[in-house]
Structure formats: C-alpha cells, structure tokens
Amino acid sequence: MSFHSTAAQLATLAAEGEEHGGNHESLSPYVTGGGAFLLLLLLLWITTRFNRDR
C-alpha cells in the first residue's frame, strides 16, 4: 500500500465523518472526561501503593 493511496483513503474516511458529526446523543463530553479523569486518578493511586519504598 503506497502513501498516496493511504492518504486518499484517510481523506475519504474524514469526509464521511463530517456528515455524522462524530457525536452520539447519549455521549456527554463532561461525563466522558470526568470518567477518564477518575480512572486516571485511580490508576495513579494504585501505582503509588505499589511504590511505597520510594
């Protein structure tokens, strides 16, 4: 697969995405961002529990 054909396929895919907008009615950016933030805080807490010797 050449660079030109890959770029053409990606451009076609991006143009199709404009029609749909990319957002679902049930997806709230605040809920998604808040959930990701809480997940990262949980992972940070778990990581610090395993590194007690530092």
mmCIF file with all atom_site columns, C-alpha atoms in Angstrom:
data_model
loop_
_atom_site.group_PDB
_atom_site.id
_atom_site.type_symbol
_atom_site.label_atom_id
_atom_site.label_alt_id
_atom_site.label_comp_id
_atom_site.label_asym_id
_atom_site.label_entity_id
_atom_site.label_seq_id
_atom_site.pdbx_PDB_ins_code
_atom_site.Cartn_x
_atom_site.Cartn_y
_atom_site.Cartn_z
_atom_site.occupancy
_atom_site.B_iso_or_equiv
_atom_site.pdbx_formal_charge
_atom_site.auth_seq_id
_atom_site.auth_comp_id
_atom_site.auth_asym_id
_atom_site.auth_atom_id
_atom_site.pdbx_PDB_model_num
ATOM 1  C CA . MET A 1 1  ? 0.000   0.000  0.000  1.00 0.00 ? 1  MET A CA 1
ATOM 2  C CA . SER A 1 2  ? 1.504   3.289  -1.056 1.00 0.00 ? 2  SER A CA 1
ATOM 3  C CA . PHE A 1 3  ? 1.493   6.555  0.834  1.00 0.00 ? 3  PHE A CA 1
ATOM 4  C CA . HIS A 1 4  ? -0.743  8.172  -1.790 1.00 0.00 ? 4  HIS A CA 1
ATOM 5  C CA . SER A 1 5  ? -3.454  5.509  -1.625 1.00 0.00 ? 5  SER A CA 1
ATOM 6  C CA . THR A 1 6  ? -3.368  5.527  2.191  1.00 0.00 ? 6  THR A CA 1
ATOM 7  C CA . ALA A 1 7  ? -3.745  9.313  2.244  1.00 0.00 ? 7  ALA A CA 1
ATOM 8  C CA . ALA A 1 8  ? -6.641  9.118  -0.211 1.00 0.00 ? 8  ALA A CA 1
ATOM 9  C CA . GLN A 1 9  ? -8.428  6.527  1.936  1.00 0.00 ? 9  GLN A CA 1
ATOM 10 C CA . LEU A 1 10 ? -7.944  8.612  5.083  1.00 0.00 ? 10 LEU A CA 1
ATOM 11 C CA . ALA A 1 11 ? -9.269  11.709 3.308  1.00 0.00 ? 11 ALA A CA 1
ATOM 12 C CA . THR A 1 12 ? -12.345 9.775  2.212  1.00 0.00 ? 12 THR A CA 1
ATOM 13 C CA . LEU A 1 13 ? -12.882 8.490  5.744  1.00 0.00 ? 13 LEU A CA 1
ATOM 14 C CA . ALA A 1 14 ? -12.563 12.007 7.171  1.00 0.00 ? 14 ALA A CA 1
ATOM 15 C CA . ALA A 1 15 ? -15.053 13.388 4.644  1.00 0.00 ? 15 ALA A CA 1
ATOM 16 C CA . GLU A 1 16 ? -17.603 10.739 5.627  1.00 0.00 ? 16 GLU A CA 1
ATOM 17 C CA . GLY A 1 17 ? -17.192 11.673 9.274  1.00 0.00 ? 17 GLY A CA 1
ATOM 18 C CA . GLU A 1 18 ? -18.357 15.238 8.608  1.00 0.00 ? 18 GLU A CA 1
ATOM 19 C CA . GLU A 1 19 ? -21.820 14.012 7.706  1.00 0.00 ? 19 GLU A CA 1
ATOM 20 C CA . HIS A 1 20 ? -22.391 12.331 11.052 1.00 0.00 ? 20 HIS A CA 1
ATOM 21 C CA . GLY A 1 21 ? -20.701 14.872 13.296 1.00 0.00 ? 21 GLY A CA 1
ATOM 22 C CA . GLY A 1 22 ? -18.990 12.187 15.375 1.00 0.00 ? 22 GLY A CA 1
ATOM 23 C CA . ASN A 1 23 ? -21.067 12.794 18.491 1.00 0.00 ? 23 ASN A CA 1
ATOM 24 C CA . HIS A 1 24 ? -23.717 10.471 19.799 1.00 0.00 ? 24 HIS A CA 1
ATOM 25 C CA . GLU A 1 25 ? -26.715 11.932 21.581 1.00 0.00 ? 25 GLU A CA 1
ATOM 26 C CA . SER A 1 26 ? -26.056 9.914  24.726 1.00 0.00 ? 26 SER A CA 1
ATOM 27 C CA . LEU A 1 27 ? -22.346 10.851 24.953 1.00 0.00 ? 27 LEU A CA 1
ATOM 28 C CA . SER A 1 28 ? -21.712 13.851 27.139 1.00 0.00 ? 28 SER A CA 1
ATOM 29 C CA . PRO A 1 29 ? -18.193 15.242 26.936 1.00 0.00 ? 29 PRO A CA 1
ATOM 30 C CA . TYR A 1 30 ? -18.307 16.147 30.631 1.00 0.00 ? 30 TYR A CA 1
ATOM 31 C CA . VAL A 1 31 ? -19.250 12.608 31.679 1.00 0.00 ? 31 VAL A CA 1
ATOM 32 C CA . THR A 1 32 ? -16.643 11.083 29.365 1.00 0.00 ? 32 THR A CA 1
ATOM 33 C CA . GLY A 1 33 ? -13.923 13.469 30.526 1.00 0.00 ? 33 GLY A CA 1
ATOM 34 C CA . GLY A 1 34 ? -14.879 13.076 34.175 1.00 0.00 ? 34 GLY A CA 1
ATOM 35 C CA . GLY A 1 35 ? -14.846 9.296  33.906 1.00 0.00 ? 35 GLY A CA 1
ATOM 36 C CA . ALA A 1 36 ? -11.439 9.341  32.234 1.00 0.00 ? 36 ALA A CA 1
ATOM 37 C CA . PHE A 1 37 ? -10.118 11.692 34.932 1.00 0.00 ? 37 PHE A CA 1
ATOM 38 C CA . LEU A 1 38 ? -11.391 9.442  37.720 1.00 0.00 ? 38 LEU A CA 1
ATOM 39 C CA . LEU A 1 39 ? -9.911  6.388  36.028 1.00 0.00 ? 39 LEU A CA 1
ATOM 40 C CA . LEU A 1 40 ? -6.528  8.091  35.764 1.00 0.00 ? 40 LEU A CA 1
ATOM 41 C CA . LEU A 1 41 ? -6.683  9.116  39.424 1.00 0.00 ? 41 LEU A CA 1
ATOM 42 C CA . LEU A 1 42 ? -7.476  5.514  40.356 1.00 0.00 ? 42 LEU A CA 1
ATOM 43 C CA . LEU A 1 43 ? -4.531  4.252  38.318 1.00 0.00 ? 43 LEU A CA 1
ATOM 44 C CA . LEU A 1 44 ? -2.275  6.855  39.939 1.00 0.00 ? 44 LEU A CA 1
ATOM 45 C CA . TRP A 1 45 ? -3.414  5.762  43.394 1.00 0.00 ? 45 TRP A CA 1
ATOM 46 C CA . ILE A 1 46 ? -2.816  2.078  42.576 1.00 0.00 ? 46 ILE A CA 1
ATOM 47 C CA . THR A 1 47 ? 0.641   2.885  41.195 1.00 0.00 ? 47 THR A CA 1
ATOM 48 C CA . THR A 1 48 ? 1.635   4.809  44.307 1.00 0.00 ? 48 THR A CA 1
ATOM 49 C CA . ARG A 1 49 ? 0.519   1.913  46.520 1.00 0.00 ? 49 ARG A CA 1
ATOM 50 C CA . PHE A 1 50 ? 2.998   -0.398 44.758 1.00 0.00 ? 50 PHE A CA 1
ATOM 51 C CA . ASN A 1 51 ? 5.863   2.117  45.133 1.00 0.00 ? 51 ASN A CA 1
ATOM 52 C CA . ARG A 1 52 ? 5.822   2.556  48.902 1.00 0.00 ? 52 ARG A CA 1
ATOM 53 C CA . ASP A 1 53 ? 9.579   2.145  49.189 1.00 0.00 ? 53 ASP A CA 1
ATOM 54 C CA . ARG A 1 54 ? 10.276  5.481  47.480 1.00 0.00 ? 54 ARG A CA 1
#
